Protein backbone atom coordinates (compact mmCIF):
# COMPACT_ATOMS: atom_id res chain seq x y z
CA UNK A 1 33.68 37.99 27.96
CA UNK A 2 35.25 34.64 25.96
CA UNK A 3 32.15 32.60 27.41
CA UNK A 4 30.01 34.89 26.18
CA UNK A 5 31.67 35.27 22.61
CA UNK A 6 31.08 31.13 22.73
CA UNK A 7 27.69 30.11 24.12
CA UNK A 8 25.54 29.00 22.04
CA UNK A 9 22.54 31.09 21.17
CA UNK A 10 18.84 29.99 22.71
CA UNK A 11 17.11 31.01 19.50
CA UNK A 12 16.60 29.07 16.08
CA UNK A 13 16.49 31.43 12.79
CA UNK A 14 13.01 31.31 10.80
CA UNK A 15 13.72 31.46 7.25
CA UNK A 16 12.11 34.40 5.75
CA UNK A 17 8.89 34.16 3.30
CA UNK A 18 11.36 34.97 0.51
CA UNK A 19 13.66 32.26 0.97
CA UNK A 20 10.89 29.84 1.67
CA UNK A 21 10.15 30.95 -1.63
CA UNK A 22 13.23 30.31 -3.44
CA UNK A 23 13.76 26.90 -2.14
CA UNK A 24 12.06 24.49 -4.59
CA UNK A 25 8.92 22.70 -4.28
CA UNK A 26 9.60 18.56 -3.18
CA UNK A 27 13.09 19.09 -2.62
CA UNK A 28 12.29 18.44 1.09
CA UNK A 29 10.02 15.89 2.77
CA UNK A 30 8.98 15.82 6.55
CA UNK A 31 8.65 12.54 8.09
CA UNK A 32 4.63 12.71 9.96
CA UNK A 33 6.10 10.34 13.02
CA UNK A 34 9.27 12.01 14.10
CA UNK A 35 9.47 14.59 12.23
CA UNK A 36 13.08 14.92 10.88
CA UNK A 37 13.17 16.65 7.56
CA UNK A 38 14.89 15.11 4.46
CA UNK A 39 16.28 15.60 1.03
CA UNK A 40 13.74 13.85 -0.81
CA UNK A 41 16.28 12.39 -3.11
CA UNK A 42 18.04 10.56 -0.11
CA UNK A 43 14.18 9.66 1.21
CA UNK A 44 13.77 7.93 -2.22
CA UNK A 45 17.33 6.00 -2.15
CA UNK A 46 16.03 4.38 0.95
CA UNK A 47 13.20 3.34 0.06
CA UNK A 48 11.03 5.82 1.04
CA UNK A 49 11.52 4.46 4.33
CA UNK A 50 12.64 7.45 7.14
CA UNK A 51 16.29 6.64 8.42
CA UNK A 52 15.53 8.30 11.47
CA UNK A 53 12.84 6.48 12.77
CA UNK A 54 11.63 3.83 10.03
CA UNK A 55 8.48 5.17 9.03
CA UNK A 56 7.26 3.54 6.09
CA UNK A 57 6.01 6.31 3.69
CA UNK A 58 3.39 5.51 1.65
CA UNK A 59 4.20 4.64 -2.22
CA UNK A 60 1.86 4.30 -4.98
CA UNK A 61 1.46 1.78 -7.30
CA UNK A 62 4.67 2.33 -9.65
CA UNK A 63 6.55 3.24 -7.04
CA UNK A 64 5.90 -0.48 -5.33
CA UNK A 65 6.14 -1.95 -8.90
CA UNK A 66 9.65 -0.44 -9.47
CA UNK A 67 10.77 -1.52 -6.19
CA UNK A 68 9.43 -5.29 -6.00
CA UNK A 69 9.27 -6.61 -10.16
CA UNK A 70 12.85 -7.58 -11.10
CA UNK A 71 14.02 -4.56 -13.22
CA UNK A 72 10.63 -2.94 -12.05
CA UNK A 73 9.58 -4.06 -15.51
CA UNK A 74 5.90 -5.09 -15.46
CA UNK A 75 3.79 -6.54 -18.32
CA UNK A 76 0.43 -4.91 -17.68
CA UNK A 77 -2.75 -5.86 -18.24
CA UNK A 78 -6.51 -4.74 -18.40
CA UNK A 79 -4.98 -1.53 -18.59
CA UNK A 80 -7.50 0.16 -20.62
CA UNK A 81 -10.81 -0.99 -17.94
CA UNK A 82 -11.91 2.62 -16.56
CA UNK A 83 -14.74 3.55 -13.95
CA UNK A 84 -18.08 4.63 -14.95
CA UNK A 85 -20.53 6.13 -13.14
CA UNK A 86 -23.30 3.55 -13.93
CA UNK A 87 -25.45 5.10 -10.32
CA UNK A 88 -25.37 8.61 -12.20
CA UNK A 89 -24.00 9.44 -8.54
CA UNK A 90 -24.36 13.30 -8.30
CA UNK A 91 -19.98 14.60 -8.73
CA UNK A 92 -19.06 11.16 -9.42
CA UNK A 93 -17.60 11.34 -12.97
CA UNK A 94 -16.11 15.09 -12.05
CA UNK A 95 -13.97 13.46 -9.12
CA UNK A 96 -13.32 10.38 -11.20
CA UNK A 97 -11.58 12.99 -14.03
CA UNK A 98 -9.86 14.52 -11.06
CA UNK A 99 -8.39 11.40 -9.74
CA UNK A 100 -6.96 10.90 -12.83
CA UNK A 101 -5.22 13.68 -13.48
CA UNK A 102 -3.74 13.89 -10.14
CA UNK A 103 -2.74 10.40 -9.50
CA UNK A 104 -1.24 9.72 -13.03
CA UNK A 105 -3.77 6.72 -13.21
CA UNK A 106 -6.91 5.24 -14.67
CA UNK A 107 -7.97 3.60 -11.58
CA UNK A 108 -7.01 2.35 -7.75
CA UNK A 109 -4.99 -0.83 -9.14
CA UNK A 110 -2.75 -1.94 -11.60
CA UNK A 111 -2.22 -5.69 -12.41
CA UNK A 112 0.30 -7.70 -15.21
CA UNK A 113 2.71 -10.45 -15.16
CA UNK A 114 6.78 -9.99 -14.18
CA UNK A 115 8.92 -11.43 -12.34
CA UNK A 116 10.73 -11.43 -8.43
CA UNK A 117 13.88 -12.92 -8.11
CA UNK A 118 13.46 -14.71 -10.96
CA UNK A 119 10.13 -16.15 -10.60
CA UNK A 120 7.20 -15.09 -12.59
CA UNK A 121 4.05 -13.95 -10.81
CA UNK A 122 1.01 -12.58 -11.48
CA UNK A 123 0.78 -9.22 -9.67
CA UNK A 124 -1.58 -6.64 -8.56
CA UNK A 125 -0.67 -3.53 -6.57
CA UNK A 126 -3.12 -0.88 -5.45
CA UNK A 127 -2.97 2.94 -5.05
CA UNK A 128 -3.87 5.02 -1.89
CA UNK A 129 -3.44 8.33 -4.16
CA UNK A 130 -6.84 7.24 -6.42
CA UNK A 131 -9.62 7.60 -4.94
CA UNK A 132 -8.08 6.65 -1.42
CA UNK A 133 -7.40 3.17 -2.67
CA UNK A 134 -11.51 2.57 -3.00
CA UNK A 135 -12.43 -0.17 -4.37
CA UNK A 136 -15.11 -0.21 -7.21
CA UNK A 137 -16.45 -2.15 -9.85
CA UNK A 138 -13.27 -1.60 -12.27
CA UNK A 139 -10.49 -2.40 -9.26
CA UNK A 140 -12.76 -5.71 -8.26
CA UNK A 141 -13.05 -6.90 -11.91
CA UNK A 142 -9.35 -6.12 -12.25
CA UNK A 143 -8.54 -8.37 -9.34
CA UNK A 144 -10.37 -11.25 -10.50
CA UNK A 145 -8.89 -11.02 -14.00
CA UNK A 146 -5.59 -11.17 -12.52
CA UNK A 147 -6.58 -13.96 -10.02
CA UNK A 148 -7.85 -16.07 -13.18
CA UNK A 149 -4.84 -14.79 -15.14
CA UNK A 150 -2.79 -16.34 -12.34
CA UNK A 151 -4.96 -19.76 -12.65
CA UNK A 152 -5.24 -20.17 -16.15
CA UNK A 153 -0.94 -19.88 -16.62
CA UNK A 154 -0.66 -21.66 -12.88
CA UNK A 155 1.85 -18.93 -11.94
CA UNK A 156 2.02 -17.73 -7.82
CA UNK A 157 -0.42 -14.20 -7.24
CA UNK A 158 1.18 -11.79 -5.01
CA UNK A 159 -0.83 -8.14 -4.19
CA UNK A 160 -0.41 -5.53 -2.82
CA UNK A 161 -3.22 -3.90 -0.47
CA UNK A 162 -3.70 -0.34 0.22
CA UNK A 163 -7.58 0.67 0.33
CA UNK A 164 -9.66 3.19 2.34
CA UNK A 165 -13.28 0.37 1.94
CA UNK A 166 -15.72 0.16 -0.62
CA UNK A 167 -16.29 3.03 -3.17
CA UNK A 168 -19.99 4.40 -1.84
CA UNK A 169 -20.42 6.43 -5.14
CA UNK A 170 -20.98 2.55 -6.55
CA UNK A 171 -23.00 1.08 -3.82
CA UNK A 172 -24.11 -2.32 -4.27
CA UNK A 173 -21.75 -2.60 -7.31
CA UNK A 174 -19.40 -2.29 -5.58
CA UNK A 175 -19.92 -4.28 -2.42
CA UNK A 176 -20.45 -6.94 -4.97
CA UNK A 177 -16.60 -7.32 -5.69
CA UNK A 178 -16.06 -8.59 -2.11
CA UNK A 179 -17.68 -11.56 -3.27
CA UNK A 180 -16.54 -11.49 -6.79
CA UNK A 181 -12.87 -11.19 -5.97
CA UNK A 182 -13.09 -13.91 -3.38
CA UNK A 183 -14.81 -16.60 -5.09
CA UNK A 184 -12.51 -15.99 -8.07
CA UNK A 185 -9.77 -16.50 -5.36
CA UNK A 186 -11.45 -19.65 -3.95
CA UNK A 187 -11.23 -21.71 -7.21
CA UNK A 188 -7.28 -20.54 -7.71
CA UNK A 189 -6.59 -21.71 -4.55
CA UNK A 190 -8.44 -24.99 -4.77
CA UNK A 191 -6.25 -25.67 -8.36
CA UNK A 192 -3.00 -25.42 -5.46
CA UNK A 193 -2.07 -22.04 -6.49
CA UNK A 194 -0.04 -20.17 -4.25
CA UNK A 195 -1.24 -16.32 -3.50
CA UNK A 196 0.92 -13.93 -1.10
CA UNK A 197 -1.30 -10.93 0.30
CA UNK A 198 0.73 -7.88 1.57
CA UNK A 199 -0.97 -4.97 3.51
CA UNK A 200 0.82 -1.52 3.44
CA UNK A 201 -0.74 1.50 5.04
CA UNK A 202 -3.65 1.59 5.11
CA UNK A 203 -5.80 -1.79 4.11
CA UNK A 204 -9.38 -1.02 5.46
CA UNK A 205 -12.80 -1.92 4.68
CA UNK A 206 -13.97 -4.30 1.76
CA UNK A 207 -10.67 -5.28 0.76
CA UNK A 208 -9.33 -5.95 3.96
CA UNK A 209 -12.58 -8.12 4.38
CA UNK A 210 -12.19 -9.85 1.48
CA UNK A 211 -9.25 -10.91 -1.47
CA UNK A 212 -7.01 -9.17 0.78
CA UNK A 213 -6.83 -11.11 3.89
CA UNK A 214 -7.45 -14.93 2.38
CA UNK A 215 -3.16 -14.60 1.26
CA UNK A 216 -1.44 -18.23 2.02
CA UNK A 217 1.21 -15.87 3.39
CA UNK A 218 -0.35 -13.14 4.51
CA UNK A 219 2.26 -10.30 5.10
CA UNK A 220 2.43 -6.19 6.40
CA UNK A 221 4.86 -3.41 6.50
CA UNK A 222 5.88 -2.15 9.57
CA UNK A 223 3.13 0.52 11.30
CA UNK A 224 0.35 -0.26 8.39
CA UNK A 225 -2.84 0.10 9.69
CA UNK A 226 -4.97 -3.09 8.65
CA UNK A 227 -8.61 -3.27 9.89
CA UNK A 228 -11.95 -3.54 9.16
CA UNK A 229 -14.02 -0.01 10.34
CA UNK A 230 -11.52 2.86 11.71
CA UNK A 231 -10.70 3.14 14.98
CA UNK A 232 -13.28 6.58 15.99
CA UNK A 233 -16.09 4.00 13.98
CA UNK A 234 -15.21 1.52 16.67
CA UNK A 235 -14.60 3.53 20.00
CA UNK A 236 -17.94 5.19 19.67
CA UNK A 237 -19.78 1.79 19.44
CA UNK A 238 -17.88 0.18 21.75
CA UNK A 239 -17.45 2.70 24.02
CA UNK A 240 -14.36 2.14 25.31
CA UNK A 241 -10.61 3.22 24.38
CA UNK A 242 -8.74 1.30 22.07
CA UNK A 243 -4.72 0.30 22.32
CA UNK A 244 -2.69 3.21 21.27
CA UNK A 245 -1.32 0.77 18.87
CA UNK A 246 -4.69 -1.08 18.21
CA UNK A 247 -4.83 -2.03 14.08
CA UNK A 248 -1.25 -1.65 13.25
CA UNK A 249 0.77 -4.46 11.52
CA UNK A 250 2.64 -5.46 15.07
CA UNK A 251 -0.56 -5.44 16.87
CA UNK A 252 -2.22 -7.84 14.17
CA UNK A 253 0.62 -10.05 14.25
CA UNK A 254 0.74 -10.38 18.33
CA UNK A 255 -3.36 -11.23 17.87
CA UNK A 256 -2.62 -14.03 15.08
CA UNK A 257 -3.73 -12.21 11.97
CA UNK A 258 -0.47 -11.59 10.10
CA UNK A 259 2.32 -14.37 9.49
CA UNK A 260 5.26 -11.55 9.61
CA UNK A 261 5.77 -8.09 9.31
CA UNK A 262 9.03 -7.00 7.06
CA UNK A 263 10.87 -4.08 6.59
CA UNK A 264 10.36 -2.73 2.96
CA UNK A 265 13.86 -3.21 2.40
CA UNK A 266 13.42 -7.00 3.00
CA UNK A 267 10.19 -7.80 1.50
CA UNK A 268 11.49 -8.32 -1.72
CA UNK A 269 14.15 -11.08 -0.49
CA UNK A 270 11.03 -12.16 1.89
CA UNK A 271 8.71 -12.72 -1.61
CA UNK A 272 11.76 -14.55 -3.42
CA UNK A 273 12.52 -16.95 -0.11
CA UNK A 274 8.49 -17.67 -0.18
CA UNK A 275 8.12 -18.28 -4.17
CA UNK A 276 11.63 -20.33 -4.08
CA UNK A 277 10.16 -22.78 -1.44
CA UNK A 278 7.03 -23.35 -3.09
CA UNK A 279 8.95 -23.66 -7.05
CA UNK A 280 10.87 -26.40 -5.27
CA UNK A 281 7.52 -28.44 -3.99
CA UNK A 282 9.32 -27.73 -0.26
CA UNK A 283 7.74 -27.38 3.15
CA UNK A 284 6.20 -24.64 3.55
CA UNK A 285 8.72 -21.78 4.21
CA UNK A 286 9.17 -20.48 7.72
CA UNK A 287 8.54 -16.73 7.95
CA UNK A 288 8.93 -16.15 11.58
């Protein structure tokens, strides 16, 4: 009778449609690797980073700028540069409205001038949530600026990639910013300036063929995918089966195309070690 009173029941209790009504909207977040559900204030204290597992959710562009700018305080610039739709693409300025009002933003990056530990850098940080991160004529002309911002005051570039490719509604336009961005990047770098590339989840397509992966450090957050054309693209050309973990950071580090991938928690302390060595005319700094 007394074990009975005491074992534990085999059933779990499904909250009614009513209460899943009263419980407020956000106040929860599920983590998509593990699955262990969170208060979505405690997700935010760390980070945004799952303490169960360490799945790095994604953040957009603020949210990276508050995290990684001393103070999170960033001096913006080009701020007011806004897409067109110079194709007359049929839906294109529609969904460009669209993105705007539910991303917060005027377009897939936002660049300035602040500070990391101390240091003042010339930053750029893009945004999955617009437009999946595409990048188009206004987010390549953006780039540059900031890369010749970044020449013209000789102060260290550091950016932050998150992109889904090209934006197809611009065509040639915008495969033209490949180029653009790079060349820009080209004469920075040939003036000695230092730029530190960072890929967060995911860095795909032109970006990731371009501006993106031509970092003197080149760094990644733990699990970001960072590849040319997605993995189904590849498997049905190739015909073959690709490593389970085939694109992510760790498997681009083991194949030589990352220097180191760092915890979110670290990266700022990683950017400060990398612009401290280079402010003192040092050896190169040792990121492994």
């Amino acid at each position: 009778m007394f074990k009975d009173l005491f074992q534990k029941k085999k059933y779990a209790v499904v909250p009614s449609e009513r209460t899943k009504r009263d419980i407020p909207e956000g106040l929860m977040n599920r983590c998509p690797k593990c699955g262990t559900i969170q208060f979505s204030k405690e997700l935010e204290k760390n980070l945004k980073v799952c303490s169960t597992c360490g799945h790095h959710f994604r953040l957009n562009a603020w949210e990276r700028i508050a995290m990684t700018l001393d103070e999170g305080r960033l001096f913006e610039i080009d701020e007011d540069l806004i897409s067109e739709d110079p194709l007359q693409f049929p839906g294109y300025a529609a969904k460009l409205e669209q993105q705007k009002a539910s991303s917060g933003l005027k377009d897939a990056v936002i660049t300035g001038e602040g500070e990391i530990g101390g240091f003042g850098v010339v930053i750029g940080v893009m945004s999955f949530d617009f437009f999946s991160g595409s990048m188009g004529s206004v987010v390549g002309e953006k780039v540059t600026r900031a890369i010749e911002k970044a020449t013209e005051k000789q102060l260290p570039l550091v950016f932050f990639s998150t992109s889904g490719g090209a934006r197809m509604q611009e065509s040639i336009l915008s495969l033209m910013q490949m180029a653009k961005t790079s060349a820009a990047l080209a004469k920075f770098q040939e003036q000695g300036g230092l730029f530190i590339s960072v890929f967060t989840d995911p860095t795909l397509g032109g970006v990731s063929a371009s501006f993106a992966s031509l970092g003197d450090y080149i760094l990644a957050e733990p699990g970001a995918i960072v590849g040319f054309a997605g993995r189904i693209v590849i498997e049905q050309t190739i015909r073959q089966k690709l490593p389970d973990n085939f694109q992510t950071a760790e498997f681009n580090l083991k194949h030589g195309q990352l220097d180191k991938v760092v915890h979110r928690k670290e990266m700022k302390a990683m950017l400060t070690k990398l612009l401290d060595m280079h402010a003192g005319k040092g050896e190169p700094a040792d990121v492994q």
